[in-house]
Every structure is written in C-alpha cells, then in structure tokens.
CSV table of C-alpha atoms and ligand atoms in Angstrom, one decimal:
chain,number,residue,atom,x,y,z
A,1,MET,CA,0.0,0.0,0.0
A,2,ILE,CA,2.6,2.5,1.1
A,3,SER,CA,4.8,1.9,-1.8
A,4,LEU,CA,1.8,2.2,-4.2
A,5,ALA,CA,1.2,5.7,-2.7
A,6,VAL,CA,4.9,6.5,-3.0
A,7,ASN,CA,4.9,5.5,-6.7
A,8,GLU,CA,1.8,7.5,-7.4
A,9,THR,CA,3.3,10.6,-5.7
A,10,ILE,CA,6.5,10.2,-7.7
A,11,ALA,CA,4.4,9.9,-10.9
A,12,ARG,CA,2.5,13.1,-10.1
A,13,ALA,CA,5.8,14.9,-9.4
A,14,VAL,CA,7.2,13.8,-12.8
A,15,GLU,CA,4.0,15.1,-14.4
A,16,VAL,CA,4.8,18.6,-12.9
A,17,LEU,CA,8.4,18.4,-14.2
A,18,ARG,CA,7.2,17.4,-17.7
A,19,GLU,CA,4.6,20.2,-17.8
A,20,ASN,CA,7.2,22.8,-17.0
A,21,ASP,CA,9.9,21.3,-19.3
A,22,HIS,CA,10.8,23.6,-22.3
A,23,GLY,CA,13.1,21.1,-23.9
A,24,ASP,CA,16.5,22.2,-22.6
A,25,TYR,CA,15.5,24.1,-19.5
A,26,THR,CA,12.6,23.9,-17.0
A,27,ILE,CA,10.5,26.9,-15.8
A,28,PRO,CA,9.7,27.1,-12.1
A,29,THR,CA,6.0,27.4,-12.8
A,30,LYS,CA,3.7,28.7,-15.5
A,31,GLY,CA,2.6,32.4,-15.2
A,32,LEU,CA,4.5,33.5,-12.1
A,33,TYR,CA,8.0,32.4,-13.3
A,34,PRO,CA,8.0,31.7,-17.1
A,35,PHE,CA,11.8,31.7,-17.7
A,36,GLN,CA,14.9,29.7,-16.4
A,37,TRP,CA,15.9,30.5,-12.9
A,38,ASN,CA,19.4,29.6,-11.7
A,39,TRP,CA,19.1,27.6,-8.5
A,40,ASP,CA,15.7,26.3,-9.4
A,41,SER,CA,17.3,24.6,-12.5
A,42,CYS,CA,20.2,23.1,-10.6
A,43,LEU,CA,18.0,21.5,-8.0
A,44,THR,CA,15.5,20.5,-10.6
A,45,ALA,CA,18.2,18.6,-12.4
A,46,LEU,CA,18.4,16.2,-9.4
A,47,GLY,CA,14.7,15.3,-9.9
A,48,LEU,CA,15.1,15.0,-13.7
A,49,ALA,CA,18.0,12.6,-13.3
A,50,HIS,CA,15.7,10.0,-11.7
A,51,TYR,CA,14.1,9.4,-15.1
A,52,ASP,CA,16.4,11.0,-17.7
A,53,GLU,CA,20.1,11.5,-16.8
A,54,ALA,CA,21.0,13.2,-20.1
A,55,ARG,CA,18.2,15.7,-19.7
A,56,ALA,CA,19.4,16.5,-16.2
A,57,TRP,CA,22.9,17.4,-17.5
A,58,THR,CA,21.3,19.6,-20.2
A,59,GLU,CA,19.3,21.6,-17.6
A,60,ILE,CA,22.6,22.8,-16.0
A,61,GLU,CA,24.4,23.2,-19.3
A,62,THR,CA,21.7,25.5,-20.6
A,63,LEU,CA,22.1,27.7,-17.6
A,64,PHE,CA,25.9,27.8,-18.0
A,65,ALA,CA,25.6,28.6,-21.7
A,66,HIS,CA,24.5,32.0,-20.5
A,67,GLN,CA,27.3,32.6,-18.0
A,68,TRP,CA,28.7,36.1,-18.3
A,69,PRO,CA,32.3,36.7,-19.5
A,70,ASP,CA,33.4,37.7,-16.0
A,71,GLY,CA,32.2,34.4,-14.6
A,72,MET,CA,28.8,35.4,-13.1
A,73,VAL,CA,25.9,33.1,-13.7
A,74,PRO,CA,22.8,35.2,-13.8
A,75,HIS,CA,19.7,34.5,-11.7
A,76,ILE,CA,17.3,34.5,-14.7
A,77,VAL,CA,17.8,33.6,-18.3
A,78,PHE,CA,15.0,35.1,-20.5
A,79,HIS,CA,15.0,32.5,-23.2
A,80,VAL,CA,11.6,33.7,-24.7
A,81,LEU,CA,9.5,36.8,-24.7
A,82,ASN,CA,6.7,36.6,-22.0
A,83,ASP,CA,5.1,39.5,-20.4
A,84,SER,CA,3.5,37.6,-17.6
A,85,TYR,CA,6.6,38.4,-15.5
A,86,PHE,CA,8.0,41.7,-14.1
A,87,PRO,CA,10.8,42.9,-14.3
A,88,GLY,CA,11.6,41.6,-17.7
A,89,PRO,CA,14.6,42.1,-20.0
A,90,GLU,CA,13.5,45.6,-21.0
A,91,VAL,CA,14.0,46.6,-17.3
A,92,TRP,CA,17.3,44.8,-16.7
A,93,ARG,CA,18.9,45.9,-20.0
A,94,THR,CA,22.1,43.8,-19.4
A,95,ASN,CA,23.0,43.8,-23.1
A,96,ARG,CA,23.7,40.0,-23.3
A,97,PRO,CA,23.2,37.9,-26.5
A,98,THR,CA,20.3,36.2,-24.8
A,99,ALA,CA,18.7,38.5,-22.3
A,100,THR,CA,19.5,37.7,-18.6
A,101,SER,CA,19.1,39.5,-15.3
A,102,GLY,CA,22.2,41.2,-13.9
A,103,ILE,CA,22.5,39.6,-10.5
A,104,THR,CA,23.1,36.0,-9.4
A,105,GLN,CA,21.6,33.4,-7.1
A,106,PRO,CA,22.8,30.7,-4.5
A,107,ALA,CA,25.6,28.6,-6.0
A,108,VAL,CA,24.0,25.2,-5.8
A,109,ALA,CA,25.5,24.0,-9.2
A,110,GLY,CA,28.7,22.5,-7.7
A,111,PHE,CA,26.7,20.4,-5.3
A,112,ALA,CA,24.2,19.4,-7.9
A,113,VAL,CA,26.8,18.4,-10.5
A,114,ARG,CA,28.7,16.3,-8.0
A,115,ARG,CA,25.5,14.5,-6.9
A,116,LEU,CA,24.5,13.9,-10.5
A,117,PHE,CA,27.9,12.4,-11.1
A,118,ASP,CA,28.0,10.2,-8.0
A,119,ARG,CA,24.6,8.7,-8.7
A,120,ALA,CA,25.0,8.4,-12.5
A,121,LYS,CA,24.3,5.0,-14.0
A,122,ASP,CA,25.9,6.2,-17.2
A,123,LYS,CA,29.4,7.0,-15.8
A,124,LYS,CA,30.9,7.7,-19.2
A,125,LEU,CA,28.3,10.3,-20.0
A,126,ALA,CA,28.5,11.8,-16.5
A,127,ALA,CA,32.3,12.1,-16.7
A,128,GLU,CA,32.1,13.9,-20.1
A,129,ARG,CA,29.4,16.3,-19.1
A,130,ALA,CA,30.9,17.0,-15.6
A,131,ARG,CA,34.3,17.6,-17.1
A,132,ALA,CA,32.9,20.3,-19.4
A,133,LEU,CA,31.1,22.0,-16.5
A,134,LEU,CA,33.9,22.0,-14.0
A,135,PRO,CA,35.9,25.0,-15.3
A,136,LYS,CA,32.6,27.0,-15.7
A,137,ILE,CA,31.5,26.4,-12.1
A,138,ASP,CA,35.0,27.1,-10.9
A,139,ALA,CA,34.9,30.4,-12.8
A,140,TRP,CA,31.6,31.3,-11.1
A,141,HIS,CA,33.1,30.5,-7.7
A,142,ARG,CA,36.2,32.6,-8.4
A,143,TRP,CA,33.8,35.4,-9.5
A,144,PHE,CA,32.0,35.3,-6.2
A,145,TYR,CA,35.1,35.7,-4.1
A,146,GLU,CA,36.7,38.3,-6.4
A,147,ASN,CA,33.6,40.5,-6.7
A,148,ARG,CA,31.6,39.9,-3.5
A,149,ASP,CA,34.4,39.5,-1.1
A,150,PRO,CA,36.7,42.3,-2.3
A,151,ARG,CA,38.6,42.5,1.0
A,152,GLY,CA,39.3,38.8,1.1
A,153,GLU,CA,37.3,38.1,4.3
A,154,GLY,CA,36.4,34.6,3.2
A,155,LEU,CA,32.6,35.2,3.0
A,156,VAL,CA,30.7,36.8,0.1
A,157,ALA,CA,27.9,39.4,0.3
A,158,ILE,CA,24.7,39.5,-1.6
A,159,ILE,CA,23.9,43.0,-3.0
A,160,HIS,CA,20.2,42.4,-3.7
A,161,PRO,CA,17.7,40.2,-1.8
A,162,TRP,CA,16.8,38.4,-5.0
A,163,GLU,CA,20.3,37.0,-5.0
A,164,SER,CA,19.7,35.1,-1.8
A,165,GLY,CA,16.5,33.6,-3.2
A,166,ARG,CA,14.9,34.6,0.2
A,167,ASP,CA,13.5,37.7,-1.3
A,168,ASN,CA,11.5,39.3,1.5
A,169,SER,CA,13.2,37.7,4.5
A,170,ILE,CA,13.0,39.6,7.8
A,171,ASP,CA,16.8,39.5,7.7
A,172,TRP,CA,16.8,42.4,5.2
A,173,ASP,CA,14.3,44.7,6.9
A,174,ASP,CA,16.9,46.9,8.7
A,175,ALA,CA,19.3,47.2,5.8
A,176,PHE,CA,16.3,48.0,3.5
A,177,GLU,CA,15.8,51.2,5.6
A,178,ARG,CA,19.0,52.4,3.9
A,179,VAL,CA,17.8,51.7,0.4
A,180,PRO,CA,16.1,54.8,-1.0
A,181,THR,CA,13.1,54.8,-3.3
A,182,GLU,CA,13.4,58.2,-5.0
A,183,GLY,CA,13.7,57.9,-8.8
A,184,VAL,CA,12.1,54.4,-9.1
A,185,GLU,CA,10.5,54.4,-12.5
A,186,PRO,CA,6.7,53.7,-12.5
A,187,TYR,CA,6.0,49.9,-12.8
A,188,THR,CA,3.2,47.4,-12.7
A,189,ARG,CA,3.8,44.2,-10.8
A,190,ARG,CA,2.7,40.9,-12.4
A,191,ASP,CA,3.4,38.5,-9.6
A,192,THR,CA,0.3,39.5,-7.8
A,193,LEU,CA,-1.8,38.5,-10.8
A,194,HIS,CA,-0.6,34.9,-10.3
A,195,ALA,CA,-0.3,34.6,-6.6
A,196,ASP,CA,-2.3,36.0,-3.6
A,197,PRO,CA,-0.7,39.4,-2.8
A,198,ALA,CA,-0.9,38.5,0.9
A,199,HIS,CA,1.6,35.7,0.2
A,200,ARG,CA,4.0,38.0,-1.7
A,201,PRO,CA,6.5,40.8,-0.9
A,202,THR,CA,5.0,44.2,-0.2
A,203,LYS,CA,5.1,47.3,-2.5
A,204,ALA,CA,7.6,49.0,-0.2
A,205,GLN,CA,9.9,46.0,-0.7
A,206,TYR,CA,9.4,46.0,-4.5
A,207,ASP,CA,10.2,49.7,-4.7
A,208,ARG,CA,13.6,48.9,-3.1
A,209,TYR,CA,14.2,45.8,-5.3
A,210,LEU,CA,13.8,48.1,-8.2
A,211,TRP,CA,15.8,51.0,-6.9
A,212,LEU,CA,18.8,48.6,-6.5
A,213,LEU,CA,18.2,47.2,-10.0
A,214,GLN,CA,18.2,50.7,-11.5
A,215,HIS,CA,21.3,51.7,-9.4
A,216,PHE,CA,23.3,48.7,-10.7
A,217,ARG,CA,22.0,49.2,-14.3
A,218,ALA,CA,23.2,52.9,-14.1
A,219,LEU,CA,26.7,51.4,-13.2
A,220,GLY,CA,26.6,49.4,-16.5
A,221,TRP,CA,26.3,46.1,-14.6
A,222,ASP,CA,30.0,46.3,-13.9
A,223,ASN,CA,30.6,43.8,-11.2
A,224,ALA,CA,33.9,45.4,-10.2
A,225,LYS,CA,31.9,48.4,-9.0
A,226,LEU,CA,28.6,47.0,-7.8
A,227,HIS,CA,29.5,45.6,-4.3
A,228,ASP,CA,31.1,48.7,-2.9
A,229,ALA,CA,28.4,50.9,-4.6
A,230,SER,CA,25.5,49.0,-3.0
A,231,PRO,CA,23.8,50.3,0.1
A,232,PHE,CA,22.7,46.7,0.6
A,233,GLN,CA,25.6,44.3,1.4
A,234,ILE,CA,24.6,41.3,3.5
A,235,VAL,CA,26.7,38.3,4.4
A,236,ASP,CA,24.0,35.6,4.5
A,237,PRO,CA,25.2,32.4,6.3
A,238,GLY,CA,22.9,30.2,4.2
A,239,PHE,CA,24.1,31.7,0.9
A,240,ASN,CA,27.7,31.3,2.0
A,241,ALA,CA,27.1,27.7,3.3
A,242,ILE,CA,25.8,26.7,-0.1
A,243,LEU,CA,28.8,28.2,-1.9
A,244,ILE,CA,31.1,26.5,0.6
A,245,ARG,CA,29.4,23.1,0.1
A,246,SER,CA,29.5,23.6,-3.7
A,247,ALA,CA,33.2,24.5,-3.5
A,248,ALA,CA,34.0,21.4,-1.4
A,249,ASP,CA,31.9,19.2,-3.7
A,250,LEU,CA,33.5,20.7,-6.8
A,251,ALA,CA,37.0,20.0,-5.3
A,252,ASP,CA,36.1,16.3,-4.7
A,253,LEU,CA,34.7,16.0,-8.2
A,254,ALA,CA,37.7,17.7,-9.8
A,255,GLU,CA,40.0,15.4,-7.9
A,256,THR,CA,38.1,12.4,-9.2
A,257,LEU,CA,38.4,13.7,-12.8
A,258,GLY,CA,42.1,14.6,-12.4
A,259,GLU,CA,41.6,18.4,-12.5
A,260,MET,CA,44.0,19.2,-9.7
A,261,GLU,CA,44.2,23.0,-10.0
A,262,ILE,CA,40.4,23.3,-9.8
A,263,ALA,CA,40.4,20.9,-6.9
A,264,LYS,CA,43.0,23.0,-5.0
A,265,ALA,CA,41.4,26.3,-5.6
A,266,ASN,CA,38.0,25.1,-4.5
A,267,ARG,CA,39.3,23.3,-1.4
A,268,ALA,CA,41.0,26.5,-0.3
A,269,ARG,CA,37.8,28.6,-0.8
A,270,ALA,CA,35.8,26.1,1.3
A,271,GLU,CA,38.3,26.0,4.1
A,272,LYS,CA,38.6,29.8,4.3
A,273,GLY,CA,34.8,30.2,4.2
A,274,LEU,CA,34.3,27.7,7.0
A,275,LEU,CA,36.7,29.5,9.3
A,276,ALA,CA,35.2,32.8,8.5
A,277,MET,CA,31.6,31.5,9.2
A,278,GLU,CA,32.4,31.5,12.9
A,279,ARG,CA,32.0,35.2,13.0
A,280,LEU,CA,28.3,34.7,12.2
A,281,TRP,CA,27.5,32.4,15.1
A,282,SER,CA,25.0,33.4,17.8
A,283,ASP,CA,24.9,31.4,21.1
A,284,ALA,CA,21.7,33.3,22.1
A,285,HIS,CA,19.8,32.0,19.0
A,286,GLY,CA,21.5,28.6,18.7
A,287,GLN,CA,22.2,29.4,15.0
A,288,TYR,CA,24.1,31.7,12.6
A,289,LEU,CA,22.9,35.2,11.8
A,290,CYS,CA,23.4,37.5,8.8
A,291,LEU,CA,26.1,40.2,8.9
A,292,ASP,CA,25.3,43.6,7.6
A,293,ARG,CA,28.6,44.5,6.0
A,294,VAL,CA,27.9,48.2,5.5
A,295,ILE,CA,27.6,48.7,9.3
A,296,GLY,CA,29.7,45.7,10.4
A,297,LYS,CA,27.1,44.3,12.7
A,298,LEU,CA,25.2,41.0,13.0
A,299,VAL,CA,21.5,41.2,12.2
A,300,ASP,CA,19.3,40.1,15.1
A,301,SER,CA,16.9,38.0,13.0
A,302,ALA,CA,16.7,34.2,13.4
A,303,SER,CA,15.8,33.0,9.9
A,304,VAL,CA,16.3,29.7,8.1
A,305,GLY,CA,19.4,31.3,6.5
A,306,GLY,CA,21.2,30.7,9.8
A,307,ILE,CA,20.1,27.0,9.9
A,308,LEU,CA,21.1,26.2,6.4
A,309,PRO,CA,24.9,26.1,7.3
A,310,VAL,CA,24.4,22.5,8.4
A,311,PHE,CA,24.6,21.9,4.6
A,312,SER,CA,28.3,22.6,4.8
A,313,ALA,CA,31.1,21.1,7.0
A,314,ILE,CA,30.6,23.4,10.0
A,315,PRO,CA,32.0,22.2,13.4
A,316,LYS,CA,30.1,19.3,15.0
A,317,PRO,CA,29.0,21.3,18.1
A,318,ARG,CA,27.4,23.9,15.8
A,319,ILE,CA,25.5,21.2,14.0
A,320,ALA,CA,24.3,19.7,17.3
A,321,ALA,CA,23.2,23.2,18.5
A,322,ILE,CA,21.2,23.8,15.2
A,323,ALA,CA,19.6,20.4,15.5
A,324,ALA,CA,18.4,21.3,19.0
A,325,THR,CA,17.1,24.7,17.6
A,326,ILE,CA,15.1,22.8,14.9
A,327,GLU,CA,13.6,20.5,17.6
A,328,ARG,CA,12.6,23.6,19.7
A,329,ILE,CA,10.9,25.1,16.6
A,330,ALA,CA,9.3,21.7,15.8
A,331,GLY,CA,7.5,22.0,19.2
A,332,LYS,CA,5.7,25.1,17.9
A,333,ALA,CA,5.1,24.5,14.2
A,334,ARG,CA,3.1,21.6,12.7
A,335,TYR,CA,5.4,21.5,9.7
A,336,ILE,CA,9.1,22.2,9.7
A,337,VAL,CA,11.4,24.0,8.9
A,338,PRO,CA,9.7,27.4,8.9
A,339,SER,CA,11.7,30.2,7.1
A,340,HIS,CA,11.6,32.2,10.3
A,341,ASP,CA,11.6,31.6,14.1
A,342,LEU,CA,8.0,31.6,15.3
A,343,ASP,CA,9.0,33.4,18.5
A,344,ASP,CA,9.9,36.5,16.5
A,345,PRO,CA,6.9,38.9,16.4
A,346,ARG,CA,7.7,39.7,12.8
A,347,PHE,CA,7.1,36.0,11.8
A,348,ASP,CA,4.3,35.7,9.2
A,349,ALA,CA,3.1,32.2,8.4
A,350,LYS,CA,1.9,33.1,4.9
A,351,ARG,CA,4.2,35.7,3.4
A,352,TYR,CA,6.9,34.1,1.2
A,353,TRP,CA,10.2,34.0,3.1
A,354,ARG,CA,8.9,35.5,6.4
A,355,GLY,CA,7.6,32.2,7.8
A,356,PRO,CA,6.5,29.6,5.3
A,357,VAL,CA,8.2,26.2,4.7
A,358,TRP,CA,10.1,25.7,1.5
A,359,LEU,CA,11.0,22.2,0.4
A,360,VAL,CA,14.3,23.0,-1.3
A,361,VAL,CA,15.6,24.4,2.0
A,362,ASN,CA,14.3,21.4,3.8
A,363,TYR,CA,16.2,19.2,1.4
A,364,MET,CA,19.5,20.9,2.0
A,365,ILE,CA,19.1,21.0,5.8
A,366,ALA,CA,18.0,17.3,6.0
A,367,ASP,CA,20.9,16.4,3.8
A,368,GLY,CA,23.5,18.1,6.0
A,369,LEU,CA,21.9,16.7,9.2
A,370,ALA,CA,21.8,13.2,7.9
A,371,ALA,CA,25.4,13.3,6.8
A,372,SER,CA,26.5,14.4,10.3
A,373,GLY,CA,24.5,11.7,12.1
A,374,HIS,CA,21.5,13.7,13.2
A,375,THR,CA,19.2,11.2,11.5
A,376,GLN,CA,16.1,11.6,13.6
A,377,VAL,CA,15.8,15.4,13.0
A,378,ALA,CA,16.6,14.8,9.4
A,379,GLN,CA,13.8,12.2,9.1
A,380,ARG,CA,11.5,14.5,10.9
A,381,ILE,CA,12.1,17.2,8.2
A,382,THR,CA,11.7,14.7,5.4
A,383,ARG,CA,8.4,13.5,6.9
A,384,SER,CA,7.1,17.0,7.2
A,385,SER,CA,8.0,17.6,3.6
A,386,VAL,CA,6.3,14.5,2.3
A,387,ASP,CA,3.2,15.2,4.5
A,388,LEU,CA,2.9,18.6,3.0
A,389,ILE,CA,2.8,17.2,-0.5
A,390,ALA,CA,0.3,14.6,0.4
A,391,GLU,CA,-2.0,17.2,2.0
A,392,SER,CA,-1.4,20.3,-0.1
A,393,GLY,CA,0.1,19.3,-3.4
A,394,PHE,CA,3.1,20.7,-5.2
A,395,ALA,CA,2.9,24.3,-4.0
A,396,GLU,CA,5.7,26.9,-4.1
A,397,TYR,CA,5.7,27.1,-0.2
A,398,TYR,CA,3.5,26.2,2.7
A,399,ASP,CA,2.1,27.6,5.9
A,400,PRO,CA,4.1,25.9,8.8
A,401,LEU,CA,1.1,26.1,11.1
A,402,SER,CA,-1.8,24.9,8.9
A,403,GLY,CA,0.0,23.3,5.9
A,404,GLU,CA,-2.0,25.5,3.5
A,405,PRO,CA,-0.4,25.7,0.0
A,406,LEU,CA,0.9,29.2,-0.8
A,407,GLY,CA,2.3,31.2,-3.7
A,408,GLY,CA,2.5,29.5,-7.1
A,409,GLY,CA,1.1,26.1,-7.8
A,410,ARG,CA,2.5,23.0,-9.7
A,411,PHE,CA,6.0,24.1,-8.8
A,412,THR,CA,9.0,22.4,-10.4
A,413,TRP,CA,11.6,22.4,-7.7
A,414,THR,CA,9.0,21.3,-5.1
A,415,ALA,CA,8.2,18.3,-7.4
A,416,ALA,CA,12.0,17.6,-7.9
A,417,MET,CA,12.6,17.6,-4.1
A,418,VAL,CA,9.7,15.2,-3.5
A,419,ILE,CA,11.2,12.8,-5.9
A,420,GLU,CA,14.5,13.2,-4.1
A,421,PHE,CA,12.9,12.7,-0.7
A,422,LEU,CA,10.9,9.7,-1.7
A,423,LYS,CA,13.6,7.9,-3.7
A,424,SER,CA,16.2,8.3,-1.0
A,425,GLU,CA,13.8,7.2,1.7
A,426,ARG,CA,13.5,3.8,0.2
B,501,DGY,C1,10.6,37.1,-8.1
B,501,DGY,O1,10.5,37.9,-9.1
B,501,DGY,O2,9.8,36.9,-7.2
B,501,DGY,C2,11.9,36.4,-8.0
B,501,DGY,O3,12.0,35.8,-6.7
B,501,DGY,C3,13.1,37.1,-8.3
B,501,DGY,O4,14.0,36.2,-8.7
C-alpha cells in the first residue's frame, strides 16, 4: 500500500516536471515564473536525473551557456518573450546575447553536479558532461570571491535580496531602511496576478528591489563596482554555506576527474569560508545570523538562512546546536522548517520568506543533518515535507502552522525535491 502511494506521488511529481519542461530548460511554474531560474534549475536537475540523466545534465548546461564573460551566472535567463513576469529584459537591460538578469543566485551548481555524477548510472556520459562543466563552475566560484568579497574576508555578500533567493526575509528589513526609493520608474507588478498578494512581498519592498536594480544598471552592470556601490551588502550564512558546500563538492569531483588545479582552488575557498563563518554564530539564537557588511554588525533575526549552514562542513557542536534549535521550533510548528523563528513577532506564516516552509531548503538542511549523524531530526524534516505534498500538493511554499499551500502552484523544484525525498527514503 505504502509503496503504491509513493509510486503515485512520484508519478505526479514527474508530471509537474514534464509540464514545465521547455526542452533544454525547465521553468519554475507557469505564469508567475516563465523563464529559467538559476538555483531552481540546478536543484530540478536532481529530480530529472531519476528518469532521464542526459536531460538532467542539459538543464545545468543550458544555464551555464549564459554565464557572463566575468564568470557570473545570472539568476534569470529570459529564453523567450513573455510579459507575464516583471521585471523583464526591458528593465534589466544587461546587453547580453540572450537577455538575462544582472544579479546572481545561490551557487548550488557545484553540489548538484557532484550529486548527478556520484549517482549516475551512465558514468561515461557523466564524466564527459561533468568535465565540461567543471571550469565554468570554478569560474563562477572565483567570480564570487573576487567580486563579492573584495577585501578577502572569506565570505561573500549579496547585494540584492533576490540573490539570496529569500526575497523578503526579515533579515533584510533593517538594511532596507537604507535603500532609497526616489527615482524608481513607474512599474506594474505581475506576480500579484498569479499569486495572492498577501503571500508575496510588499510594495515597499518591490520599490527597493527596483531601486537597487536601477542603481546597478546605471553602473553598467560592472561587477567590479557593484559591491562597494551597493547600500545593501549582506553576508548571509545560508548563501555562504551553499557556496562553501559547492566549492568542497567541486573540489572532490575535480580530484576524481584529475583536474587538480580546480580541486586545489575550491578546497581553499571552502576551508577559508568555514573558518570565517564562525564570526556569524549566535549562542543566544543557537544558529548563525546575517552580517550587515555596511555597518559591520550581526542582524538580530533568526531565519532559516542561519540554519542552512548544516549543509556545509561546519563544526560538529554547531550542527548539534542547530539540530536542537530545529527541535525547539518543531515544538511550535506543525510542519518544519519554517523560514523564520515563530517566537519573532515579525514572523508571518503566509508571506513568502517570512515564515513559510520551502521544500528546497528542507532538502539541504536534511541532507546536512543526515550526513552528520542527526538522522532523527533529518527524518522529521523529510516526513514534514512528504506530508505537506500529500495534504497540499506541489505548491511553491506552505504555511508551517496549517500546511496551507501558498504562492505559485505546480511548482517544479518542489516536485523535484519530492522525488529526491521519496527515492532516497526507500
Ligand atoms: C521574483 O520575481 O519573485 C523572484 O523571486 C526574483 O527572482
């Protein structure tokens, strides 16, 4: 019985992936996100690989075909014209052969490519495809540390909330006070046509997203200038942990494939990053916090960004403390892991990254916890994730208190993660 239900859920997840498949890339969901998104695609490849390995490699290759000459991999590739999304290419104006946005996203590619390679049934195909991607991912990692860690501190900053993927996290509220709104060109949002406005970022936040975009555009999208010119520079522990994990995974993969220079450079990035991460630890919260680089202070905001570092090789006592924090949270939320601590008065169960549960984040947290021996907490997270799907379908995110599906529907990366959870549970 159970395995029948599991097979049926996997079949339904595959249907979602196929529906959103555009041949050589997958869109996150129809209407709300009609182009290729960077970290969505890399995580989606893991789900694709369960039924079509070659197609999974293509997903990541398509993204990297649009890497910038300086090494950046943009957060959106606008493969087609589609006015159901704002801001489109006419706003970004990045002047690329195929239009792209001008900012980046969490660097999951190194992790995803290693996982695809390790699990590949067709090892010859995997070695060929991975070998071609290695120098590109390495160039992206180099770009990060050169452009977003200009003083060599070992941790990179995001300069726009969209880069973290956690668009409207409470983490950015204070820093956003510093981002002006004067001169923002008139605009019409499209996201609120496809999703309930109460589940989405506010107008005040959109004004600031756009001010930053216009500011960077006025600087000609020159990455050598953007970091220091941005009034928003946040060192996000989750974002850094993903980059550190990807650097370590890329180093392992490069070693296996005999690319020793790439291995060495990425090993050094990961080691330096892990040491620097200590600066972000908070005993009071039992997790890491963001650092506001402009003022040099930790941000007092306990979000899932500070729990995500279990995805990287942080010290064992830190992992144990975070596992305990998740257990404490699980005492208050029906579904874990909420994107913000429920004890914070700013927590909002329905609004995007201010409280809801996201399955991609669950996947990375559970992966890290399981690898370090915290199997019970990891299983609890997996169970929550699978329960949410059974009760509420393949939503973009979920209310941690009621399980209500929120945001966009028939969501690609949610479906991909479900396949991952269910296949690895067996
Ligand atoms: C959006 O438009 O909501 C996206 O998260 C930006 O990447």
